[in-house]
Amino acid sequence: MQALPWVCSSGECTHLLHLQVHLQHLFLQHLSLQRLFLQQCHQQQLCQCQWEHLYLSSGNTFTSNTTPGSTCPDLDVSIAFTGGSNLKGQFGKYSLGYQAMLEILRDWTQTLSLTGEDHTVGISSIVRGGVLRMAFVQFARTDSYWICSNSGQGCDARVSGCNQPIPSNTCTNGRLSGKLDELIADFDWHKDNYMSSVTYLASALEDVVYIFKESPPHRQKLLIIMTSSALNPAEPQMSTEIPATRAKLDALNVVSFGIVIREGASHTQTDIDAESMLTPFTDGFANVPLDGLMELLQGFCDASTSLGLFIRGMHTSSAPAGSPPTLVPPTLVPPTLVPPTVPPTTAVPVPVGTPLPSTPGSTCPD
């Protein structure tokens, strides 16, 4: 593993270069220390740092060699997933399709780079650097959706409320969270609380509007709709409710991606119908077997995959209210974190212009 590349503005940076060597082994063990040390260098204004320690440059793209999703734009993601009854029992090779879907989502979420902010932060989120926040909502029943609520009231558009079990651990309250413990609590709750009903999406989409109203302008916004069966064609869901809600999401610059989960490798009329109904309301699409869902999600922000290419093409800056999102390559933003307290160290004099060992391009200008 090579040392961090640095570009320095003067010889005053040499003591930080020495400190970098001293702390390099810590950076290999703790990514957060690396980010914090970078921010300290910025705030002291002694040198201009280039942070590429965990990234491999390839043309105009970067891919992480450690954490899937760590090359994403600053992104808030809401996943509206089905609680449809066709997942209740055997689904493909899985004896319990609904639980299998949630376990795949749980395992994938644990690989992501998250902000660390809990669900109360909302629109005040300030963490940058290609890190994510997530929110989850279950849909199925007509005129209802379910979220994990710490008060036990997590459906019916947050107006009339409903009596649901209170989670064992603090969950997201149906809001955006970058705290893994809260997201895991969501999965635990949804696993124990399964709608098992028709596939009615409209109410859940209204809740997604509420979710993204708490997403600040600097964070891009992605809605993933995940279903295993066709949407219930009952009026007025298809003709008026979903199109109207989609217009609200467009006004918030939300980009949507649809995923149809099918039972096996071969297509059936069920997943074909699901795809034909969901496609008109989404900007991108995938139809995969349930045992291929993890492979699809692992391509998150990897431009060599269909989902990754779609996400890396998201752009939501300065679009007029009501304008559909424009898809252009995103700009990676360096992290902005609070500087740490670094233990004092004795700087070893290094002649100005001397490169660090094994660090190509680290020579400082005079």
mmCIF file of C-alpha atoms in Angstrom:
data_model
loop_
_atom_site.group_PDB
_atom_site.id
_atom_site.type_symbol
_atom_site.label_atom_id
_atom_site.label_comp_id
_atom_site.label_asym_id
_atom_site.label_seq_id
_atom_site.Cartn_x
_atom_site.Cartn_y
_atom_site.Cartn_z
ATOM 1 C CA MET A 1 0.000 0.000 0.000
ATOM 2 C CA GLN A 2 1.413 3.342 -1.007
ATOM 3 C CA ALA A 3 1.501 6.386 1.219
ATOM 4 C CA LEU A 4 -0.900 9.246 0.653
ATOM 5 C CA PRO A 5 0.049 11.502 -2.272
ATOM 6 C CA TRP A 6 0.474 15.122 -1.202
ATOM 7 C CA VAL A 7 0.975 18.355 -3.083
ATOM 8 C CA CYS A 8 2.382 21.056 -0.812
ATOM 9 C CA SER A 9 2.592 24.798 -1.240
ATOM 10 C CA SER A 10 5.717 25.360 0.864
ATOM 11 C CA GLY A 11 8.326 23.752 3.069
ATOM 12 C CA GLU A 12 6.055 24.386 6.051
ATOM 13 C CA CYS A 13 4.258 21.168 5.115
ATOM 14 C CA THR A 14 7.228 18.904 5.837
ATOM 15 C CA HIS A 15 6.248 18.197 9.429
ATOM 16 C CA LEU A 16 2.837 17.029 8.242
ATOM 17 C CA LEU A 17 4.520 14.784 5.701
ATOM 18 C CA HIS A 18 6.485 13.180 8.492
ATOM 19 C CA LEU A 19 3.319 12.807 10.534
ATOM 20 C CA GLN A 20 1.677 11.118 7.560
ATOM 21 C CA VAL A 21 4.359 8.412 7.537
ATOM 22 C CA HIS A 22 3.991 7.990 11.285
ATOM 23 C CA LEU A 23 0.223 7.512 11.049
ATOM 24 C CA GLN A 24 0.050 5.556 7.805
ATOM 25 C CA HIS A 25 -0.459 2.206 9.500
ATOM 26 C CA LEU A 26 -3.403 3.677 11.409
ATOM 27 C CA PHE A 27 -4.987 4.872 8.171
ATOM 28 C CA LEU A 28 -4.903 1.321 6.858
ATOM 29 C CA GLN A 29 -6.950 0.206 9.872
ATOM 30 C CA HIS A 30 -9.374 3.099 10.282
ATOM 31 C CA LEU A 31 -10.793 5.009 7.314
ATOM 32 C CA SER A 32 -12.343 7.698 9.497
ATOM 33 C CA LEU A 33 -8.919 8.684 10.853
ATOM 34 C CA GLN A 34 -7.731 9.175 7.327
ATOM 35 C CA ARG A 35 -10.619 11.515 6.517
ATOM 36 C CA LEU A 36 -10.158 13.498 9.697
ATOM 37 C CA PHE A 37 -6.423 13.916 9.139
ATOM 38 C CA LEU A 38 -7.122 15.198 5.642
ATOM 39 C CA GLN A 39 -9.500 17.799 7.023
ATOM 40 C CA GLN A 40 -6.902 18.937 9.575
ATOM 41 C CA CYS A 41 -4.474 19.612 6.746
ATOM 42 C CA HIS A 42 -7.103 21.694 4.945
ATOM 43 C CA GLN A 43 -7.974 23.731 8.018
ATOM 44 C CA GLN A 44 -4.361 24.501 8.919
ATOM 45 C CA GLN A 45 -3.920 25.743 5.326
ATOM 46 C CA LEU A 46 -0.315 24.520 5.296
ATOM 47 C CA CYS A 47 -0.739 22.453 2.163
ATOM 48 C CA GLN A 48 -3.256 21.343 -0.409
ATOM 49 C CA CYS A 49 -3.912 17.640 -0.105
ATOM 50 C CA GLN A 50 -4.958 15.097 -2.683
ATOM 51 C CA TRP A 51 -6.817 12.210 -1.042
ATOM 52 C CA GLU A 52 -6.554 9.102 -3.188
ATOM 53 C CA HIS A 53 -5.368 6.555 -0.626
ATOM 54 C CA LEU A 54 -8.294 4.165 -1.086
ATOM 55 C CA TYR A 55 -9.226 5.099 -4.642
ATOM 56 C CA LEU A 56 -7.819 3.889 -7.926
ATOM 57 C CA SER A 57 -7.905 6.461 -10.710
ATOM 58 C CA SER A 58 -9.219 5.198 -14.034
ATOM 59 C CA GLY A 59 -10.004 7.881 -16.598
ATOM 60 C CA ASN A 60 -12.798 10.055 -15.222
ATOM 61 C CA THR A 61 -14.049 7.483 -12.720
ATOM 62 C CA PHE A 62 -12.949 6.289 -9.306
ATOM 63 C CA THR A 63 -13.655 2.903 -7.792
ATOM 64 C CA SER A 64 -13.110 1.900 -4.189
ATOM 65 C CA ASN A 65 -10.957 -1.123 -3.455
ATOM 66 C CA THR A 66 -12.548 -1.607 -0.043
ATOM 67 C CA THR A 67 -16.105 -0.420 0.524
ATOM 68 C CA PRO A 68 -18.895 -0.848 -2.063
ATOM 69 C CA GLY A 69 -20.712 2.413 -2.631
ATOM 70 C CA SER A 70 -17.866 4.584 -1.337
ATOM 71 C CA THR A 71 -17.491 6.279 -4.720
ATOM 72 C CA CYS A 72 -21.110 7.442 -4.796
ATOM 73 C CA PRO A 73 -22.107 11.075 -4.966
ATOM 74 C CA ASP A 74 -23.497 12.515 -1.720
ATOM 75 C CA LEU A 75 -26.727 10.575 -1.865
ATOM 76 C CA ASP A 76 -29.989 10.149 0.039
ATOM 77 C CA VAL A 77 -31.770 6.908 -0.886
ATOM 78 C CA SER A 78 -35.335 5.890 -0.116
ATOM 79 C CA ILE A 79 -36.259 2.274 -0.818
ATOM 80 C CA ALA A 80 -39.961 1.543 -1.212
ATOM 81 C CA PHE A 81 -40.173 -2.253 -1.117
ATOM 82 C CA THR A 82 -43.110 -4.558 -1.607
ATOM 83 C CA GLY A 83 -44.982 -6.325 1.151
ATOM 84 C CA GLY A 84 -46.972 -8.166 -1.510
ATOM 85 C CA SER A 85 -48.551 -11.506 -0.666
ATOM 86 C CA ASN A 86 -46.764 -13.418 -3.444
ATOM 87 C CA LEU A 87 -43.587 -13.271 -1.298
ATOM 88 C CA LYS A 88 -45.318 -14.906 1.674
ATOM 89 C CA GLY A 89 -44.121 -18.452 1.066
ATOM 90 C CA GLN A 90 -41.901 -20.209 -1.440
ATOM 91 C CA PHE A 91 -40.377 -17.788 -3.915
ATOM 92 C CA GLY A 92 -37.930 -19.396 -6.275
ATOM 93 C CA LYS A 93 -35.403 -21.308 -4.186
ATOM 94 C CA TYR A 94 -36.311 -19.385 -1.014
ATOM 95 C CA SER A 95 -38.854 -20.853 1.404
ATOM 96 C CA LEU A 96 -39.825 -17.356 2.623
ATOM 97 C CA GLY A 97 -39.435 -14.805 -0.158
ATOM 98 C CA TYR A 98 -40.192 -11.681 1.872
ATOM 99 C CA GLN A 99 -37.663 -12.496 4.604
ATOM 100 C CA ALA A 100 -35.052 -13.420 1.994
ATOM 101 C CA MET A 101 -35.508 -10.051 0.262
ATOM 102 C CA LEU A 102 -35.026 -8.183 3.549
ATOM 103 C CA GLU A 103 -31.932 -10.207 4.469
ATOM 104 C CA ILE A 104 -30.365 -9.341 1.113
ATOM 105 C CA LEU A 105 -31.134 -5.652 1.657
ATOM 106 C CA ARG A 106 -29.730 -5.838 5.199
ATOM 107 C CA ASP A 107 -26.484 -7.501 4.062
ATOM 108 C CA TRP A 108 -26.033 -4.951 1.274
ATOM 109 C CA THR A 109 -26.716 -1.963 3.531
ATOM 110 C CA GLN A 110 -23.943 -3.102 5.882
ATOM 111 C CA THR A 111 -21.409 -2.697 3.040
ATOM 112 C CA LEU A 112 -22.261 0.942 2.323
ATOM 113 C CA SER A 113 -20.421 4.096 3.353
ATOM 114 C CA LEU A 114 -22.897 5.960 5.582
ATOM 115 C CA THR A 115 -22.827 9.484 7.022
ATOM 116 C CA GLY A 116 -23.115 8.290 10.634
ATOM 117 C CA GLU A 117 -25.924 10.823 11.214
ATOM 118 C CA ASP A 118 -29.088 9.623 12.943
ATOM 119 C CA HIS A 119 -32.652 10.139 11.724
ATOM 120 C CA THR A 120 -33.152 13.394 13.667
ATOM 121 C CA VAL A 121 -30.607 15.312 11.552
ATOM 122 C CA GLY A 122 -32.943 15.643 8.574
ATOM 123 C CA ILE A 123 -32.284 18.585 6.286
ATOM 124 C CA SER A 124 -29.394 19.740 8.497
ATOM 125 C CA SER A 125 -27.084 17.004 7.143
ATOM 126 C CA ILE A 126 -23.654 18.468 6.384
ATOM 127 C CA VAL A 127 -21.431 15.401 5.872
ATOM 128 C CA ARG A 128 -19.939 15.156 2.395
ATOM 129 C CA GLY A 129 -17.592 12.839 0.576
ATOM 130 C CA GLY A 130 -19.659 10.185 -1.224
ATOM 131 C CA VAL A 131 -21.563 8.919 1.813
ATOM 132 C CA LEU A 132 -25.188 7.817 2.040
ATOM 133 C CA ARG A 133 -28.333 8.074 4.129
ATOM 134 C CA MET A 134 -31.189 5.586 3.742
ATOM 135 C CA ALA A 135 -34.925 5.375 4.421
ATOM 136 C CA PHE A 136 -37.290 2.421 4.040
ATOM 137 C CA VAL A 137 -41.039 2.166 3.485
ATOM 138 C CA GLN A 138 -43.119 -0.983 2.912
ATOM 139 C CA PHE A 139 -46.080 -0.867 0.544
ATOM 140 C CA ALA A 140 -48.906 -3.261 -0.289
ATOM 141 C CA ARG A 141 -52.249 -2.465 1.329
ATOM 142 C CA THR A 142 -54.656 -0.026 -0.248
ATOM 143 C CA ASP A 143 -54.358 3.507 1.168
ATOM 144 C CA SER A 144 -51.623 2.506 3.585
ATOM 145 C CA TYR A 145 -47.879 2.117 3.974
ATOM 146 C CA TRP A 146 -45.717 0.918 6.850
ATOM 147 C CA ILE A 147 -42.580 2.432 8.346
ATOM 148 C CA CYS A 148 -40.724 1.511 11.509
ATOM 149 C CA SER A 149 -41.962 4.057 14.043
ATOM 150 C CA ASN A 150 -40.482 4.487 17.508
ATOM 151 C CA SER A 151 -43.917 5.631 18.684
ATOM 152 C CA GLY A 152 -45.816 2.725 17.116
ATOM 153 C CA GLN A 153 -47.630 4.991 14.660
ATOM 154 C CA GLY A 154 -46.156 4.364 11.237
ATOM 155 C CA CYS A 155 -48.795 4.362 8.505
ATOM 156 C CA ASP A 156 -51.738 6.240 6.972
ATOM 157 C CA ALA A 157 -49.751 9.217 5.693
ATOM 158 C CA ARG A 158 -48.691 10.176 9.247
ATOM 159 C CA VAL A 159 -52.122 11.738 9.852
ATOM 160 C CA SER A 160 -54.476 9.293 11.565
ATOM 161 C CA GLY A 161 -51.707 7.000 12.802
ATOM 162 C CA CYS A 162 -52.035 3.313 13.513
ATOM 163 C CA ASN A 163 -51.201 0.875 16.258
ATOM 164 C CA GLN A 164 -48.100 -1.103 15.370
ATOM 165 C CA PRO A 165 -45.501 -2.852 17.524
ATOM 166 C CA ILE A 166 -42.810 -0.536 18.887
ATOM 167 C CA PRO A 167 -39.316 -1.659 17.777
ATOM 168 C CA SER A 168 -36.924 -3.224 20.274
ATOM 169 C CA ASN A 169 -34.190 -0.749 19.309
ATOM 170 C CA THR A 170 -34.343 2.839 18.048
ATOM 171 C CA CYS A 171 -35.109 2.784 14.319
ATOM 172 C CA THR A 172 -35.278 5.502 11.655
ATOM 173 C CA ASN A 173 -38.870 6.616 12.295
ATOM 174 C CA GLY A 174 -39.285 6.295 8.541
ATOM 175 C CA ARG A 175 -36.798 9.128 7.964
ATOM 176 C CA LEU A 176 -33.397 9.357 6.311
ATOM 177 C CA SER A 177 -30.631 7.969 8.485
ATOM 178 C CA GLY A 178 -26.925 7.381 8.031
ATOM 179 C CA LYS A 179 -26.616 5.436 11.282
ATOM 180 C CA LEU A 180 -26.274 1.706 10.704
ATOM 181 C CA ASP A 181 -27.822 0.662 14.039
ATOM 182 C CA GLU A 182 -31.038 2.511 13.170
ATOM 183 C CA LEU A 183 -31.167 0.972 9.696
ATOM 184 C CA ILE A 184 -30.677 -2.527 11.101
ATOM 185 C CA ALA A 185 -33.504 -1.859 13.576
ATOM 186 C CA ASP A 186 -35.695 -0.998 10.581
ATOM 187 C CA PHE A 187 -34.948 -4.333 8.934
ATOM 188 C CA ASP A 188 -35.670 -6.215 12.161
ATOM 189 C CA TRP A 189 -39.004 -4.450 12.505
ATOM 190 C CA HIS A 190 -40.102 -4.949 8.897
ATOM 191 C CA LYS A 191 -39.111 -8.605 9.048
ATOM 192 C CA ASP A 192 -41.566 -9.071 11.931
ATOM 193 C CA ASN A 193 -44.262 -6.850 10.390
ATOM 194 C CA TYR A 194 -45.220 -8.003 6.924
ATOM 195 C CA MET A 195 -48.234 -6.543 5.111
ATOM 196 C CA SER A 196 -48.818 -9.596 2.869
ATOM 197 C CA SER A 197 -51.455 -7.915 0.745
ATOM 198 C CA VAL A 198 -52.163 -6.510 -2.709
ATOM 199 C CA THR A 199 -49.545 -4.328 -4.372
ATOM 200 C CA TYR A 200 -50.713 -0.753 -3.815
ATOM 201 C CA LEU A 201 -47.948 1.838 -4.161
ATOM 202 C CA ALA A 202 -49.564 5.280 -4.187
ATOM 203 C CA SER A 203 -49.679 5.896 -0.416
ATOM 204 C CA ALA A 204 -46.051 4.852 0.031
ATOM 205 C CA LEU A 205 -44.964 7.300 -2.689
ATOM 206 C CA GLU A 206 -46.664 10.133 -0.813
ATOM 207 C CA ASP A 207 -44.568 9.177 2.202
ATOM 208 C CA VAL A 208 -41.436 9.231 0.022
ATOM 209 C CA VAL A 209 -42.239 12.862 -0.818
ATOM 210 C CA TYR A 210 -42.245 13.584 2.927
ATOM 211 C CA ILE A 211 -38.913 11.742 3.298
ATOM 212 C CA PHE A 212 -37.131 13.729 0.585
ATOM 213 C CA LYS A 213 -38.361 17.064 1.884
ATOM 214 C CA GLU A 214 -35.761 16.457 4.625
ATOM 215 C CA SER A 215 -32.932 16.061 2.118
ATOM 216 C CA PRO A 216 -30.678 19.157 1.747
ATOM 217 C CA PRO A 217 -29.856 20.588 -1.712
ATOM 218 C CA HIS A 218 -26.263 19.312 -1.754
ATOM 219 C CA ARG A 219 -27.403 15.674 -1.478
ATOM 220 C CA GLN A 220 -28.682 13.903 -4.564
ATOM 221 C CA LYS A 221 -31.913 11.974 -4.192
ATOM 222 C CA LEU A 222 -32.656 8.433 -5.368
ATOM 223 C CA LEU A 223 -35.880 6.465 -4.980
ATOM 224 C CA ILE A 224 -35.685 2.699 -5.524
ATOM 225 C CA ILE A 225 -39.053 0.993 -5.985
ATOM 226 C CA MET A 226 -38.813 -2.773 -5.476
ATOM 227 C CA THR A 227 -41.736 -5.041 -6.317
ATOM 228 C CA SER A 228 -42.391 -8.710 -7.069
ATOM 229 C CA SER A 229 -45.813 -8.379 -8.658
ATOM 230 C CA ALA A 230 -47.844 -5.988 -10.772
ATOM 231 C CA LEU A 231 -49.250 -2.903 -9.136
ATOM 232 C CA ASN A 232 -52.907 -3.199 -8.253
ATOM 233 C CA PRO A 233 -54.658 -1.507 -11.203
ATOM 234 C CA ALA A 234 -57.500 -0.309 -8.987
ATOM 235 C CA GLU A 235 -58.446 3.303 -9.606
ATOM 236 C CA PRO A 236 -57.352 5.924 -8.894
ATOM 237 C CA GLN A 237 -53.819 4.593 -8.217
ATOM 238 C CA MET A 238 -52.625 4.183 -11.796
ATOM 239 C CA SER A 239 -54.506 7.011 -13.504
ATOM 240 C CA THR A 240 -54.144 9.942 -11.105
ATOM 241 C CA GLU A 241 -52.464 9.230 -7.738
ATOM 242 C CA ILE A 242 -49.081 7.901 -8.838
ATOM 243 C CA PRO A 243 -48.636 10.427 -11.701
ATOM 244 C CA ALA A 244 -49.485 13.288 -9.331
ATOM 245 C CA THR A 245 -47.027 12.054 -6.720
ATOM 246 C CA ARG A 246 -44.353 11.545 -9.360
ATOM 247 C CA ALA A 247 -44.737 15.230 -10.251
ATOM 248 C CA LYS A 248 -44.070 16.122 -6.599
ATOM 249 C CA LEU A 249 -40.941 13.963 -6.623
ATOM 250 C CA ASP A 250 -39.754 15.622 -9.844
ATOM 251 C CA ALA A 251 -40.148 18.987 -8.143
ATOM 252 C CA LEU A 252 -37.771 17.751 -5.430
ATOM 253 C CA ASN A 253 -35.301 16.491 -8.081
ATOM 254 C CA VAL A 254 -35.793 12.869 -7.086
ATOM 255 C CA VAL A 255 -34.581 10.268 -9.585
ATOM 256 C CA SER A 256 -36.289 6.862 -9.474
ATOM 257 C CA PHE A 257 -35.103 3.362 -10.298
ATOM 258 C CA GLY A 258 -37.450 0.378 -10.486
ATOM 259 C CA ILE A 259 -36.522 -3.207 -9.615
ATOM 260 C CA VAL A 260 -38.805 -6.144 -10.369
ATOM 261 C CA ILE A 261 -37.880 -9.283 -8.431
ATOM 262 C CA ARG A 262 -38.851 -12.534 -10.123
ATOM 263 C CA GLU A 263 -38.772 -16.113 -8.859
ATOM 264 C CA GLY A 264 -36.196 -17.632 -11.178
ATOM 265 C CA ALA A 265 -34.012 -17.173 -14.236
ATOM 266 C CA SER A 266 -36.958 -17.403 -16.640
ATOM 267 C CA HIS A 267 -39.505 -14.642 -17.012
ATOM 268 C CA THR A 268 -43.149 -15.255 -16.179
ATOM 269 C CA GLN A 269 -46.283 -13.270 -16.884
ATOM 270 C CA THR A 270 -46.168 -12.006 -13.279
ATOM 271 C CA ASP A 271 -42.864 -10.172 -13.604
ATOM 272 C CA ILE A 272 -43.651 -9.052 -17.159
ATOM 273 C CA ASP A 273 -46.870 -7.415 -15.905
ATOM 274 C CA ALA A 274 -45.022 -5.884 -12.961
ATOM 275 C CA GLU A 275 -42.430 -4.382 -15.270
ATOM 276 C CA SER A 276 -44.988 -2.956 -17.711
ATOM 277 C CA MET A 277 -46.856 -1.211 -14.878
ATOM 278 C CA LEU A 278 -43.815 0.140 -13.044
ATOM 279 C CA THR A 279 -41.698 1.294 -15.999
ATOM 280 C CA PRO A 280 -43.774 4.425 -16.815
ATOM 281 C CA PHE A 281 -43.099 5.835 -13.322
ATOM 282 C CA THR A 282 -39.338 5.263 -13.162
ATOM 283 C CA ASP A 283 -36.239 6.719 -14.846
ATOM 284 C CA GLY A 284 -34.291 3.439 -14.899
ATOM 285 C CA PHE A 285 -35.174 -0.214 -14.538
ATOM 286 C CA ALA A 286 -33.971 -3.760 -13.798
ATOM 287 C CA ASN A 287 -35.761 -7.114 -13.759
ATOM 288 C CA VAL A 288 -33.777 -9.721 -11.798
ATOM 289 C CA PRO A 289 -34.354 -13.037 -10.001
ATOM 290 C CA LEU A 290 -34.340 -12.738 -6.218
ATOM 291 C CA ASP A 291 -31.029 -14.588 -5.999
ATOM 292 C CA GLY A 292 -29.565 -11.993 -8.379
ATOM 293 C CA LEU A 293 -30.665 -9.002 -6.290
ATOM 294 C CA MET A 294 -27.428 -8.785 -4.298
ATOM 295 C CA GLU A 295 -25.338 -8.808 -7.468
ATOM 296 C CA LEU A 296 -27.398 -5.911 -8.825
ATOM 297 C CA LEU A 297 -27.105 -3.885 -5.621
ATOM 298 C CA GLN A 298 -23.378 -4.514 -5.337
ATOM 299 C CA GLY A 299 -22.993 -2.497 -8.538
ATOM 300 C CA PHE A 300 -24.119 0.597 -6.656
ATOM 301 C CA CYS A 301 -22.056 3.527 -8.051
ATOM 302 C CA ASP A 302 -19.834 1.160 -10.050
ATOM 303 C CA ALA A 303 -20.025 2.646 -13.546
ATOM 304 C CA SER A 304 -19.322 -0.757 -15.120
ATOM 305 C CA THR A 305 -22.822 -1.938 -14.053
ATOM 306 C CA SER A 306 -26.245 -0.778 -15.211
ATOM 307 C CA LEU A 307 -27.328 0.441 -11.759
ATOM 308 C CA GLY A 308 -23.956 2.020 -11.035
ATOM 309 C CA LEU A 309 -23.901 3.844 -14.360
ATOM 310 C CA PHE A 310 -27.416 5.127 -13.695
ATOM 311 C CA ILE A 311 -26.499 6.440 -10.231
ATOM 312 C CA ARG A 312 -23.232 8.019 -11.333
ATOM 313 C CA GLY A 313 -25.191 9.860 -14.007
ATOM 314 C CA MET A 314 -27.512 11.490 -11.475
ATOM 315 C CA HIS A 315 -27.323 15.260 -11.128
ATOM 316 C CA THR A 316 -29.763 17.470 -9.221
ATOM 317 C CA SER A 317 -28.079 20.842 -8.850
ATOM 318 C CA SER A 318 -29.841 24.110 -9.579
ATOM 319 C CA ALA A 319 -32.759 22.601 -11.482
ATOM 320 C CA PRO A 320 -35.911 24.759 -11.436
ATOM 321 C CA ALA A 321 -38.706 23.449 -9.260
ATOM 322 C CA GLY A 322 -40.813 21.028 -11.250
ATOM 323 C CA SER A 323 -38.098 20.248 -13.782
ATOM 324 C CA PRO A 324 -37.298 16.577 -14.407
ATOM 325 C CA PRO A 325 -33.823 15.553 -13.208
ATOM 326 C CA THR A 326 -30.959 15.831 -15.695
ATOM 327 C CA LEU A 327 -28.558 12.912 -15.897
ATOM 328 C CA VAL A 328 -24.920 14.050 -16.087
ATOM 329 C CA PRO A 329 -21.752 12.719 -14.423
ATOM 330 C CA PRO A 330 -21.520 13.762 -10.754
ATOM 331 C CA THR A 331 -18.617 15.550 -9.123
ATOM 332 C CA LEU A 332 -16.851 13.833 -6.255
ATOM 333 C CA VAL A 333 -16.627 16.148 -3.244
ATOM 334 C CA PRO A 334 -13.941 15.813 -0.565
ATOM 335 C CA PRO A 335 -15.222 14.982 2.917
ATOM 336 C CA THR A 336 -15.933 17.836 5.319
ATOM 337 C CA LEU A 337 -15.472 16.488 8.826
ATOM 338 C CA VAL A 338 -14.491 17.963 12.158
ATOM 339 C CA PRO A 339 -10.696 17.950 12.637
ATOM 340 C CA PRO A 340 -9.354 15.519 15.234
ATOM 341 C CA THR A 341 -6.979 16.117 18.076
ATOM 342 C CA VAL A 342 -3.688 14.645 16.892
ATOM 343 C CA PRO A 343 -1.092 13.625 19.485
ATOM 344 C CA PRO A 344 1.985 15.851 19.355
ATOM 345 C CA THR A 345 4.963 14.516 17.509
ATOM 346 C CA THR A 346 8.478 15.687 16.945
ATOM 347 C CA ALA A 347 9.026 16.613 13.330
ATOM 348 C CA VAL A 348 12.158 15.245 11.706
ATOM 349 C CA PRO A 349 13.773 17.855 9.425
ATOM 350 C CA VAL A 350 13.344 16.944 5.773
ATOM 351 C CA PRO A 351 15.080 18.986 3.056
ATOM 352 C CA VAL A 352 12.552 20.912 0.998
ATOM 353 C CA GLY A 353 11.923 19.121 -2.286
ATOM 354 C CA THR A 354 12.751 15.647 -0.944
ATOM 355 C CA PRO A 355 10.066 13.101 -1.976
ATOM 356 C CA LEU A 356 8.677 10.640 0.553
ATOM 357 C CA PRO A 357 9.791 7.028 0.065
ATOM 358 C CA SER A 358 7.450 4.989 -2.181
ATOM 359 C CA THR A 359 5.268 8.035 -2.888
ATOM 360 C CA PRO A 360 5.259 8.942 -6.593
ATOM 361 C CA GLY A 361 4.585 12.603 -7.293
ATOM 362 C CA SER A 362 5.046 13.710 -3.703
ATOM 363 C CA THR A 363 7.854 16.158 -4.404
ATOM 364 C CA CYS A 364 6.934 19.608 -3.105
ATOM 365 C CA PRO A 365 7.632 22.731 -5.163
ATOM 366 C CA ASP A 366 9.911 25.380 -3.668
#
